[in-house]
Coordinates of N, CA and C in Angstrom, one line a residue:
M1 N -226.7 33.9 -71.6 CA -226.4 33.1 -71.8 C -226.8 31.7 -71.9
D2 N -226.9 31.0 -72.6 CA -228.1 29.2 -74.0 C -227.8 28.4 -71.6
S3 N -229.2 28.3 -72.5 CA -229.4 26.9 -71.2 C -227.9 25.4 -71.4
E4 N -227.9 25.7 -71.3 CA -227.4 23.6 -71.4 C -228.3 23.2 -71.5
R5 N -228.2 21.7 -73.0 CA -229.3 21.9 -73.7 C -228.8 20.1 -73.5
R6 N -230.4 18.9 -73.3 CA -230.4 17.7 -72.6 C -230.0 16.8 -73.9
L7 N -229.0 16.0 -73.8 CA -228.2 15.8 -74.9 C -228.8 13.9 -75.1
R8 N -229.2 13.3 -75.9 CA -229.2 11.9 -76.4 C -228.0 11.3 -77.0
V9 N -227.5 10.4 -76.1 CA -225.8 9.3 -76.0 C -226.5 7.9 -76.8
L10 N -225.9 8.0 -77.9 CA -225.9 5.8 -77.8 C -224.5 5.4 -77.7
I11 N -224.7 4.4 -76.7 CA -223.1 4.2 -76.2 C -223.5 2.7 -77.0
A12 N -222.3 1.6 -78.7 CA -222.0 1.1 -79.1 C -220.9 0.2 -78.2
D13 N -221.3 -1.1 -77.7 CA -219.9 -1.7 -77.7 C -219.6 -3.3 -77.2
D14 N -219.3 -4.3 -77.4 CA -219.9 -5.6 -77.2 C -219.4 -5.7 -75.9
S15 N -219.0 -5.1 -75.8 CA -218.7 -5.0 -73.9 C -219.7 -4.4 -72.7
E16 N -220.7 -5.0 -72.4 CA -222.0 -4.9 -71.8 C -221.7 -4.2 -70.4
D17 N -221.0 -4.3 -69.3 CA -220.2 -4.1 -67.8 C -219.7 -2.3 -69.1
L18 N -218.5 -2.1 -69.6 CA -218.6 -0.6 -69.8 C -219.0 0.1 -70.7
A19 N -220.5 -0.6 -71.7 CA -221.2 0.4 -71.9 C -222.0 0.9 -71.1
H20 N -222.7 -0.4 -69.4 CA -223.5 0.0 -67.8 C -222.1 1.2 -67.4
V21 N -221.6 0.7 -67.5 CA -220.8 1.7 -66.3 C -220.8 3.2 -67.0
T22 N -219.9 3.2 -68.0 CA -220.3 4.5 -68.8 C -221.1 5.1 -68.9
A23 N -222.2 4.2 -69.3 CA -223.8 5.3 -69.5 C -223.9 5.9 -67.8
E24 N -223.8 5.1 -67.1 CA -224.0 5.3 -65.8 C -224.2 7.1 -65.3
L25 N -222.2 7.1 -66.3 CA -221.8 8.4 -64.8 C -221.6 8.7 -66.4
I26 N -222.6 9.1 -67.4 CA -222.5 10.4 -68.1 C -223.8 10.6 -67.8
R27 N -224.9 9.6 -67.6 CA -226.6 10.5 -67.1 C -225.9 11.7 -65.4
L28 N -225.0 10.1 -64.6 CA -224.5 11.5 -62.7 C -223.8 12.3 -63.6
A29 N -223.2 13.3 -64.4 CA -222.5 13.5 -64.4 C -223.2 15.7 -65.3
L30 N -224.2 14.7 -66.4 CA -224.9 15.1 -67.9 C -226.3 15.2 -67.7
P31 N -227.0 16.3 -67.5 CA -227.8 16.3 -68.6 C -227.9 15.3 -69.4
A32 N -228.3 13.8 -70.0 CA -228.6 13.3 -70.7 C -229.3 11.7 -71.1
D33 N -230.2 11.2 -71.7 CA -230.8 9.9 -71.4 C -229.5 9.9 -72.8
V34 N -229.5 8.2 -72.5 CA -228.0 7.5 -72.2 C -229.2 6.1 -72.7
E35 N -228.3 5.6 -74.3 CA -228.8 4.3 -74.7 C -227.5 3.4 -75.1
T36 N -228.2 2.0 -74.3 CA -226.9 1.3 -74.6 C -227.3 -0.3 -76.0
V37 N -226.2 -0.4 -76.6 CA -226.9 -2.1 -77.8 C -224.8 -2.8 -78.0
Y38 N -225.2 -3.7 -77.8 CA -223.7 -4.2 -78.2 C -223.2 -5.2 -79.0
D39 N -223.9 -4.1 -80.4 CA -223.2 -4.8 -81.6 C -223.5 -3.9 -82.9
G40 N -222.0 -4.4 -84.1 CA -222.7 -2.5 -85.1 C -224.2 -3.2 -85.8
V41 N -225.1 -4.1 -86.1 CA -225.7 -3.5 -85.9 C -227.1 -3.3 -85.7
A42 N -226.9 -3.3 -84.3 CA -228.9 -2.9 -83.2 C -227.4 -1.2 -83.1
A43 N -226.3 -0.8 -83.6 CA -225.7 0.1 -83.2 C -226.8 1.4 -84.7
L44 N -226.6 1.0 -85.4 CA -226.6 1.5 -87.0 C -228.7 1.9 -86.3
E45 N -229.2 0.3 -86.7 CA -230.0 0.5 -86.5 C -231.4 1.6 -86.0
R46 N -230.7 1.4 -84.3 CA -230.8 2.9 -83.0 C -230.7 4.3 -83.4
A47 N -229.8 4.3 -83.8 CA -228.8 4.9 -84.8 C -229.9 6.2 -85.4
L48 N -230.2 5.6 -86.3 CA -231.0 5.3 -87.3 C -232.8 5.9 -87.5
A49 N -232.9 5.2 -85.3 CA -234.2 5.8 -85.6 C -234.7 6.5 -84.7
W50 N -233.8 6.6 -83.6 CA -232.9 7.9 -82.4 C -232.6 9.0 -82.5
Q51 N -231.3 8.7 -83.8 CA -230.9 9.5 -83.9 C -230.6 10.4 -83.5
P52 N -229.3 10.3 -82.6 CA -228.8 11.0 -81.0 C -228.4 11.3 -81.9
D53 N -227.8 13.0 -80.2 CA -226.6 13.6 -80.1 C -225.3 13.2 -80.4
V54 N -224.8 11.8 -80.2 CA -223.9 11.6 -80.1 C -223.9 10.6 -79.5
V55 N -222.9 9.3 -80.7 CA -222.7 7.9 -81.0 C -221.3 7.4 -80.7
L56 N -221.1 7.0 -79.5 CA -220.4 6.8 -79.1 C -219.6 5.3 -79.0
L57 N -218.6 4.8 -79.8 CA -218.7 3.0 -80.6 C -217.8 2.8 -80.2
D58 N -217.2 1.7 -80.3 CA -216.2 0.5 -80.0 C -215.6 -0.1 -81.9
L59 N -214.8 0.8 -82.0 CA -214.2 0.2 -83.1 C -214.8 -1.1 -83.5
Y60 N -214.4 -2.3 -82.9 CA -214.4 -3.5 -83.1 C -216.1 -4.6 -82.3
M61 N -216.5 -5.2 -83.3 CA -218.9 -5.5 -83.1 C -218.2 -6.5 -83.6
P62 N -219.0 -6.7 -82.8 CA -219.3 -8.1 -84.2 C -220.8 -7.5 -85.5
G63 N -221.0 -8.5 -86.2 CA -222.0 -7.6 -87.0 C -220.9 -6.3 -87.8
L64 N -221.4 -5.5 -88.0 CA -220.1 -4.5 -88.8 C -219.8 -3.3 -87.2
D65 N -217.9 -3.0 -88.1 CA -217.6 -2.5 -86.3 C -217.8 -1.3 -87.1
G66 N -217.1 -0.5 -85.6 CA -216.9 1.1 -85.4 C -217.2 1.8 -86.7
I67 N -216.2 1.6 -87.0 CA -216.4 2.6 -88.9 C -216.6 2.9 -89.2
E68 N -217.6 0.9 -89.9 CA -218.6 1.1 -90.9 C -219.7 0.8 -90.3
V69 N -220.2 1.5 -89.1 CA -221.5 1.5 -88.6 C -221.5 3.6 -88.6
A70 N -220.3 4.5 -88.0 CA -219.8 5.5 -88.6 C -220.4 6.0 -90.7
R71 N -219.6 5.0 -90.7 CA -219.6 5.9 -91.7 C -221.1 5.2 -92.9
R72 N -222.1 4.7 -92.4 CA -223.0 4.6 -93.7 C -224.5 6.0 -91.9
L73 N -223.7 6.1 -91.3 CA -224.8 7.5 -91.4 C -224.1 8.2 -90.8
R74 N -222.7 8.7 -91.4 CA -222.8 9.9 -92.5 C -223.6 10.4 -94.2
Q75 N -223.8 8.6 -94.8 CA -224.4 8.9 -95.3 C -225.9 8.8 -95.6
A76 N -225.9 8.3 -94.5 CA -228.9 8.8 -94.4 C -228.0 10.3 -94.3
A77 N -229.4 10.0 -94.9 CA -229.9 11.5 -95.6 C -230.8 11.5 -93.5
L78 N -229.7 11.9 -92.6 CA -230.1 12.3 -91.6 C -230.7 13.9 -90.9
P79 N -231.6 14.3 -90.4 CA -231.9 16.0 -90.3 C -230.7 16.9 -89.7
R80 N -229.9 16.3 -88.9 CA -228.3 16.1 -88.9 C -227.8 15.2 -88.1
R81 N -226.5 14.9 -88.1 CA -225.5 13.7 -88.7 C -225.1 14.0 -86.7
P82 N -225.0 13.1 -86.8 CA -224.9 12.7 -84.5 C -223.7 13.0 -84.7
F83 N -222.9 13.4 -83.1 CA -221.8 13.8 -83.0 C -221.0 12.1 -83.0
C84 N -219.8 11.6 -83.6 CA -219.2 9.8 -84.1 C -217.6 10.6 -83.1
I85 N -218.3 8.6 -81.6 CA -216.5 8.8 -81.7 C -216.0 7.9 -81.4
A86 N -214.9 7.2 -81.4 CA -214.9 6.2 -81.7 C -213.2 5.8 -80.1
V87 N -214.5 4.6 -80.1 CA -213.3 4.0 -78.4 C -212.7 2.0 -79.1
T88 N -211.6 2.7 -79.0 CA -211.0 1.4 -79.0 C -209.4 1.0 -78.2
G89 N -209.5 -0.3 -78.1 CA -208.1 -0.5 -77.2 C -207.2 -1.5 -77.4
R90 N -207.8 -1.7 -78.1 CA -206.6 -2.6 -80.0 C -205.5 -2.0 -80.7
P91 N -204.5 -3.1 -80.3 CA -204.0 -2.4 -81.0 C -203.5 -2.0 -82.5
D92 N -203.9 -3.3 -83.5 CA -204.4 -2.6 -84.5 C -204.5 -1.7 -84.9
A93 N -205.4 -0.9 -84.3 CA -206.4 0.1 -84.7 C -205.5 1.1 -85.0
A94 N -203.7 1.4 -85.0 CA -203.2 2.0 -86.0 C -203.1 2.6 -87.2
G95 N -203.1 1.0 -87.2 CA -203.9 0.3 -88.8 C -204.5 1.8 -89.6
R96 N -205.5 1.3 -88.6 CA -206.2 2.4 -89.5 C -206.9 3.7 -89.7
L97 N -205.8 4.3 -89.0 CA -206.0 5.9 -88.4 C -205.9 6.5 -90.0
D98 N -206.5 6.3 -90.9 CA -206.8 7.2 -92.0 C -208.9 6.9 -91.9
A99 N -209.0 5.0 -91.7 CA -210.3 5.4 -92.1 C -210.6 6.5 -90.5
I100 N -210.5 6.4 -89.8 CA -210.7 6.1 -87.8 C -210.9 8.5 -88.3
D101 N -209.4 8.7 -88.9 CA -210.5 10.5 -89.4 C -210.9 11.2 -90.2
S102 N -210.9 9.8 -91.2 CA -212.6 10.1 -92.3 C -213.6 10.0 -91.7
Q103 N -214.6 9.5 -89.9 CA -215.9 8.8 -89.8 C -216.2 9.5 -89.2
F104 N -214.8 10.0 -87.6 CA -214.6 10.0 -86.4 C -214.7 11.7 -85.9
D105 N -215.5 12.2 -85.4 CA -215.3 13.6 -84.9 C -213.8 13.8 -83.5
R106 N -214.5 12.7 -82.8 CA -213.4 12.2 -81.8 C -213.0 10.6 -81.8
V107 N -211.7 10.6 -81.2 CA -210.9 9.4 -80.5 C -210.8 9.4 -79.0
F108 N -211.0 8.3 -78.4 CA -211.1 7.2 -76.7 C -210.2 6.3 -77.0
A109 N -209.2 6.3 -76.6 CA -208.5 4.4 -76.3 C -209.1 4.3 -75.0
K110 N -208.8 3.0 -75.0 CA -209.0 2.2 -74.0 C -208.1 2.1 -73.2
P111 N -208.0 2.1 -71.4 CA -209.5 2.2 -70.3 C -209.7 3.6 -70.7
L112 N -210.9 3.6 -70.3 CA -211.6 4.6 -71.3 C -211.6 6.3 -70.1
D113 N -211.1 7.6 -70.8 CA -211.0 8.6 -69.4 C -211.8 9.2 -69.1
V114 N -212.8 9.0 -68.2 CA -214.3 9.6 -68.4 C -214.7 10.4 -68.1
D115 N -213.5 11.9 -67.2 CA -212.8 12.8 -67.4 C -213.6 13.6 -69.0
L116 N -212.2 13.3 -70.0 CA -212.2 13.4 -70.9 C -213.0 13.6 -71.5
L117 N -213.3 12.1 -71.8 CA -215.4 12.8 -72.3 C -216.3 13.2 -71.8
I118 N -216.8 13.3 -70.8 CA -217.5 13.5 -69.9 C -217.3 15.4 -70.1
A119 N -216.2 15.4 -70.5 CA -215.7 17.4 -71.0 C -215.8 17.2 -71.8
A120 N -215.9 16.3 -72.9 CA -216.3 16.8 -74.8 C -218.1 17.0 -74.6
L121 N -218.7 15.6 -74.1 CA -220.3 16.2 -73.9 C -220.2 17.4 -74.0
A122 N -219.8 17.4 -72.0 CA -221.0 18.8 -71.6 C -220.9 20.3 -72.8
R123 N -220.1 19.8 -73.6 CA -219.3 21.5 -74.7 C -220.0 21.4 -75.3
L124 N -220.5 20.3 -76.6 CA -221.7 19.4 -77.1 C -222.8 20.2 -76.1
A125 N -223.4 20.0 -75.3 CA -224.4 20.1 -74.5 C -224.6 21.6 -74.6
R126 N -223.7 22.5 -75.6 CA -223.3 23.6 -75.2 C -223.2 24.8 -76.1
P127 N -224.0 24.6 -77.2 CA -223.4 24.7 -78.3 C -223.3 25.7 -78.9
Q128 N -221.4 26.5 -79.3 CA -221.7 27.2 -79.9 C -222.7 27.7 -81.1
P129 N -222.9 29.2 -81.2 CA -223.8 29.4 -82.3 C -222.4 29.7 -84.0
P130 N -223.8 29.2 -85.4 CA -222.5 28.4 -86.2 C -221.0 29.2 -86.1
E131 N -220.7 30.6 -86.6 CA -219.6 31.3 -86.5 C -219.5 31.3 -85.7
A132 N -219.3 31.1 -85.0 CA -218.2 30.9 -84.1 C -216.8 30.1 -83.8
R133 N -216.1 30.2 -83.8 CA -214.8 30.2 -83.4 C -215.1 28.5 -81.6
P134 N -214.8 27.0 -81.7 CA -214.2 27.2 -81.3 C -213.1 27.3 -80.2
Q135 N -213.0 27.5 -79.1 CA -213.0 28.4 -77.0 C -211.4 27.4 -76.5
P136 N -210.5 28.0 -77.0 CA -209.0 26.3 -75.8 C -209.5 26.6 -74.3
H137 N -209.3 25.0 -74.4 CA -209.5 25.2 -73.3 C -207.8 24.0 -72.1
P138 N -207.5 24.9 -71.1 CA -206.6 24.5 -70.9 C -206.4 23.5 -70.9
F139 N -205.0 22.7 -70.7 CA -204.2 21.8 -70.0 C -203.1 21.2 -69.7
N140 N -202.8 20.7 -68.4 CA -200.6 20.5 -67.5 C -200.2 19.6 -69.1
L141 N -199.8 20.2 -70.0 CA -198.7 19.2 -70.9 C -198.0 18.2 -70.9
G142 N -197.0 18.1 -69.8 CA -196.4 16.7 -68.5 C -198.1 15.9 -68.6
E143 N -199.3 16.2 -68.1 CA -200.2 15.3 -67.9 C -200.8 14.2 -69.0
L144 N -200.8 15.1 -70.1 CA -200.9 15.4 -72.3 C -199.5 13.7 -72.3
F145 N -199.3 14.2 -71.6 CA -197.4 13.9 -72.7 C -197.4 11.8 -72.3
T146 N -197.8 12.6 -70.7 CA -197.6 11.4 -69.7 C -199.1 10.3 -70.2
R147 N -200.5 11.1 -70.6 CA -201.2 9.4 -70.1 C -201.4 9.7 -72.3
A148 N -200.7 9.7 -72.8 CA -200.0 9.6 -74.3 C -199.6 8.2 -74.4
A149 N -198.2 8.8 -73.7 CA -197.5 7.0 -73.0 C -197.5 6.3 -72.7
R150 N -198.1 6.2 -72.1 CA -198.9 4.9 -71.3 C -199.6 4.3 -72.4
Q151 N -200.7 4.7 -73.0 CA -201.8 4.8 -73.7 C -201.1 3.5 -74.9
V152 N -200.1 3.6 -75.2 CA -198.9 3.5 -75.9 C -198.6 2.2 -75.3
M153 N -198.0 2.0 -74.4 CA -197.1 0.8 -73.7 C -198.2 -0.7 -73.5
P154 N -199.5 -1.2 -73.8 CA -200.0 -2.2 -74.1 C -199.2 -2.5 -75.9
V155 N -199.7 -1.5 -76.3 CA -199.4 -2.0 -77.9 C -197.9 -2.2 -77.8
A156 N -196.6 -1.3 -77.2 CA -195.3 -1.6 -77.4 C -195.2 -2.8 -76.5
R157 N -195.7 -4.0 -75.8 CA -195.4 -5.4 -75.1 C -194.1 -5.9 -75.4
H158 N -193.6 -5.7 -77.2 CA -192.6 -6.7 -77.3 C -192.0 -6.0 -77.1
L159 N -192.0 -4.7 -77.3 CA -190.5 -4.1 -76.5 C -190.2 -3.3 -75.3
S160 N -188.6 -2.7 -75.5 CA -188.8 -2.2 -74.0 C -189.0 -0.6 -74.1
F161 N -190.0 -0.3 -73.1 CA -190.7 0.9 -73.5 C -190.4 1.8 -72.3
S162 N -189.5 2.7 -72.6 CA -189.4 4.1 -71.8 C -190.1 6.0 -71.9
F163 N -190.1 5.9 -71.1 CA -190.6 7.6 -71.0 C -190.3 8.8 -70.4
D164 N -190.1 9.6 -70.5 CA -189.4 11.0 -69.5 C -190.4 11.7 -69.6
Y165 N -191.2 13.1 -68.5 CA -191.0 14.2 -68.7 C -190.4 15.5 -68.0
R166 N -190.0 16.0 -68.8 CA -188.7 16.7 -68.4 C -189.1 18.8 -67.8
G167 N -188.8 18.9 -67.5 CA -190.1 21.2 -67.1 C -190.7 20.7 -66.0
P168 N -191.3 22.5 -66.9 CA -191.9 22.2 -65.3 C -194.2 22.3 -66.2
G169 N -194.7 21.5 -65.7 CA -195.6 21.1 -65.2 C -196.9 21.8 -65.7
V170 N -196.2 22.5 -67.4 CA -196.6 23.7 -67.5 C -198.8 23.8 -68.2
V171 N -198.8 24.4 -68.0 CA -200.5 24.3 -68.4 C -200.6 25.6 -69.6
V172 N -201.3 24.6 -70.5 CA -201.4 25.4 -71.6 C -203.2 26.0 -72.6
E173 N -203.6 26.6 -72.8 CA -204.6 26.4 -73.9 C -204.5 25.8 -75.1
G174 N -205.4 25.6 -75.2 CA -205.6 24.7 -76.7 C -206.6 23.9 -77.0
E175 N -206.1 23.0 -77.9 CA -207.5 22.1 -77.8 C -206.2 20.2 -78.2
S176 N -206.8 19.6 -76.4 CA -205.6 19.3 -76.1 C -205.5 17.3 -77.1
I177 N -206.6 17.5 -78.3 CA -207.1 16.2 -78.5 C -206.0 16.4 -79.7
D178 N -205.5 17.5 -80.3 CA -204.4 17.4 -81.0 C -203.5 17.6 -80.9
V179 N -202.7 17.3 -80.0 CA -202.0 17.9 -79.1 C -201.0 16.1 -78.7
H180 N -203.0 15.7 -78.2 CA -203.1 14.0 -77.6 C -202.4 13.2 -79.4
C181 N -202.9 13.1 -80.6 CA -203.5 13.2 -81.4 C -201.8 13.0 -81.8
G182 N -201.4 13.7 -81.9 CA -200.1 14.0 -82.7 C -199.0 13.2 -81.9
L183 N -198.4 12.7 -80.9 CA -198.2 12.8 -79.8 C -198.5 11.2 -79.7
H184 N -199.9 10.6 -80.3 CA -200.5 9.2 -80.0 C -199.7 8.6 -81.4
R185 N -199.7 9.0 -82.4 CA -199.2 9.0 -84.1 C -198.0 8.9 -83.3
M186 N -197.3 9.9 -83.2 CA -195.2 9.9 -83.3 C -194.2 9.2 -82.6
L187 N -195.8 8.3 -81.6 CA -194.9 7.0 -80.8 C -195.4 6.2 -81.8
L188 N -196.8 5.8 -81.5 CA -196.8 4.4 -82.5 C -196.5 4.7 -83.5
G189 N -195.5 4.9 -84.0 CA -194.8 5.0 -85.3 C -194.0 4.5 -84.9
A190 N -193.0 5.0 -84.1 CA -191.9 4.0 -83.6 C -192.0 3.2 -83.1
V191 N -192.9 2.3 -82.7 CA -193.0 1.9 -82.6 C -193.9 -0.4 -83.3
D192 N -195.0 1.0 -84.5 CA -194.5 0.0 -84.8 C -193.7 -0.3 -86.4
M193 N -192.8 0.4 -86.2 CA -191.4 0.3 -87.4 C -190.1 -0.7 -86.2
L194 N -190.6 -1.5 -85.4 CA -189.6 -2.6 -84.7 C -190.4 -3.8 -84.3
A195 N -189.1 -4.7 -85.1 CA -190.3 -6.2 -83.9 C -189.6 -6.7 -83.1
D196 N -189.1 -5.4 -82.6 CA -188.4 -6.4 -81.2 C -186.7 -4.3 -80.6
G197 N -186.8 -4.9 -79.5 CA -185.7 -4.1 -79.7 C -186.6 -2.9 -78.1
F198 N -185.6 -1.5 -78.8 CA -185.7 -0.5 -77.1 C -187.1 0.8 -77.6
V199 N -187.5 0.8 -77.3 CA -188.1 3.0 -77.4 C -188.4 3.6 -76.6
L200 N -187.9 5.1 -76.9 CA -187.2 6.0 -75.5 C -188.2 7.1 -76.4
F201 N -189.4 7.7 -75.3 CA -189.9 8.6 -75.8 C -189.6 9.6 -74.2
T202 N -189.2 11.3 -75.5 CA -189.0 12.3 -73.6 C -189.9 13.4 -73.9
A203 N -189.7 13.8 -73.2 CA -190.4 15.9 -73.8 C -189.7 15.9 -72.7
E204 N -189.0 17.5 -73.2 CA -188.6 18.5 -72.4 C -188.9 20.4 -72.9
T205 N -189.8 20.7 -71.8 CA -190.1 22.6 -72.1 C -189.3 22.3 -70.6
T206 N -189.4 24.0 -71.8 CA -188.5 24.8 -71.7 C -189.2 26.7 -71.7
L207 N -188.8 27.1 -70.3 CA -189.9 28.1 -70.4 C -189.5 29.0 -71.5
L208 N -189.8 29.9 -72.4 CA -189.4 31.7 -72.4 C -190.1 32.6 -71.9
P209 N -188.8 33.8 -72.7 CA -189.2 35.0 -72.3 C -190.9 36.0 -72.6
G210 N -191.1 36.4 -72.2 CA -192.5 36.5 -72.8 C -194.1 35.8 -71.7
G211 N -193.3 34.7 -71.5 CA -194.6 33.9 -70.7 C -194.9 32.5 -71.2
G212 N -194.3 32.3 -72.3 CA -194.2 31.2 -73.8 C -194.0 29.7 -73.1
C213 N -194.0 29.1 -73.8 CA -192.6 28.1 -73.6 C -192.5 26.8 -75.2
S214 N -191.2 26.3 -74.3 CA -191.0 25.8 -76.0 C -190.8 24.0 -76.2
T215 N -191.1 22.8 -76.5 CA -191.9 21.8 -76.1 C -191.3 20.7 -77.0
L216 N -190.0 19.9 -77.0 CA -189.4 19.5 -77.7 C -189.5 18.0 -77.0
V217 N -189.7 17.2 -79.1 CA -190.2 16.0 -78.1 C -189.5 14.6 -79.1
Q218 N -189.7 14.1 -78.8 CA -188.7 13.2 -79.5 C -189.5 11.4 -79.3
A219 N -188.9 10.6 -79.9 CA -189.3 9.1 -79.5 C -187.7 9.0 -80.7
A220 N -187.5 8.1 -79.9 CA -186.2 7.3 -80.5 C -186.3 5.8 -80.0
G221 N -185.4 4.7 -81.0 CA -185.7 3.1 -81.0 C -184.6 2.3 -81.3
T222 N -184.0 1.5 -81.0 CA -183.5 0.5 -81.3 C -183.6 -1.0 -81.8
G223 N -182.8 -2.1 -82.4 CA -183.5 -3.2 -83.0 C -183.8 -3.3 -84.1
T224 N -184.1 -4.8 -83.7 CA -184.4 -5.3 -85.8 C -186.5 -4.5 -85.6
L225 N -185.3 -4.0 -86.5 CA -187.1 -3.0 -87.8 C -187.8 -4.2 -88.8
H226 N -188.1 -4.5 -88.8 CA -189.4 -4.2 -89.6 C -189.1 -4.3 -91.7
G227 N -189.7 -5.7 -92.1 CA -189.2 -5.5 -93.2 C -189.8 -3.8 -94.1
P228 N -189.4 -4.1 -94.9 CA -189.3 -2.8 -96.3 C -191.2 -1.8 -96.1
A229 N -191.8 -3.1 -96.5 CA -193.6 -2.6 -96.1 C -194.1 -1.9 -95.9
R230 N -193.9 -3.2 -94.8 CA -193.9 -2.4 -93.6 C -193.2 -1.3 -92.9
L231 N -192.7 -0.5 -93.3 CA -192.0 0.5 -92.5 C -191.9 1.6 -93.7
A232 N -192.8 1.6 -94.9 CA -192.7 2.3 -96.3 C -195.0 2.6 -94.8
D233 N -195.5 0.8 -94.7 CA -196.6 1.5 -94.3 C -196.6 2.4 -93.3
V234 N -195.8 2.2 -92.0 CA -195.7 3.4 -91.3 C -196.3 4.9 -91.5
L235 N -194.5 5.2 -92.7 CA -193.7 6.5 -93.6 C -195.3 6.9 -93.3
A236 N -195.5 5.9 -94.1 CA -197.1 6.6 -95.0 C -198.3 6.4 -94.1
R237 N -198.6 6.0 -93.5 CA -199.9 6.8 -91.7 C -200.0 7.5 -91.1
M238 N -198.4 8.8 -91.3 CA -197.6 9.1 -90.3 C -197.5 10.8 -91.7
H239 N -197.6 10.6 -92.8 CA -197.2 11.2 -93.5 C -196.4 12.6 -93.6

């Protein structure tokens, strides 16, 4: 088995306290060299000079925003492109999902789930052979649903908001980030369509014969809709 390699991680966030805390937690959990910068220009300059394995970018920073930094890193003639992770707590990030998808390998919402971040970094420290497929990892479906719903609550402050998970606490194997992103986008779509009113987000899991499960997720709302242009934008964003 390959030994765990030492990662170079660059954290760029205009919140210096958050950057320092995240850096220290990564150093405690993993064999990693971690540096911090506090604006987009410094992030780009240090990434090009140091060539880290991972760049953690806040989407909204002075100078260059995180998306522009990631875009320029993709365009740079580097021997190896860094793994780019976006971090954001801004509600209006929902309108930039296409740009985020095209420039980043992973996305985390604030407040940052450090355990998930460290798990992702640990997998990078144990690289798979180029031809190997990513290995699935177990995750609790009910906990993931609850996390996705809670992360959208700050965006839904103008609405009455309720979420509920019904059924057993099923543990499944797969890429939890794909499920998380799907739930997050579905709920953001419902929230962004309403100027006021109520949104209900539910999931119900049923066990199937043979060990499988079926989960029905529903996002429903009632209230005053935004105008046609806003609705068209939301529907286009959700493909």
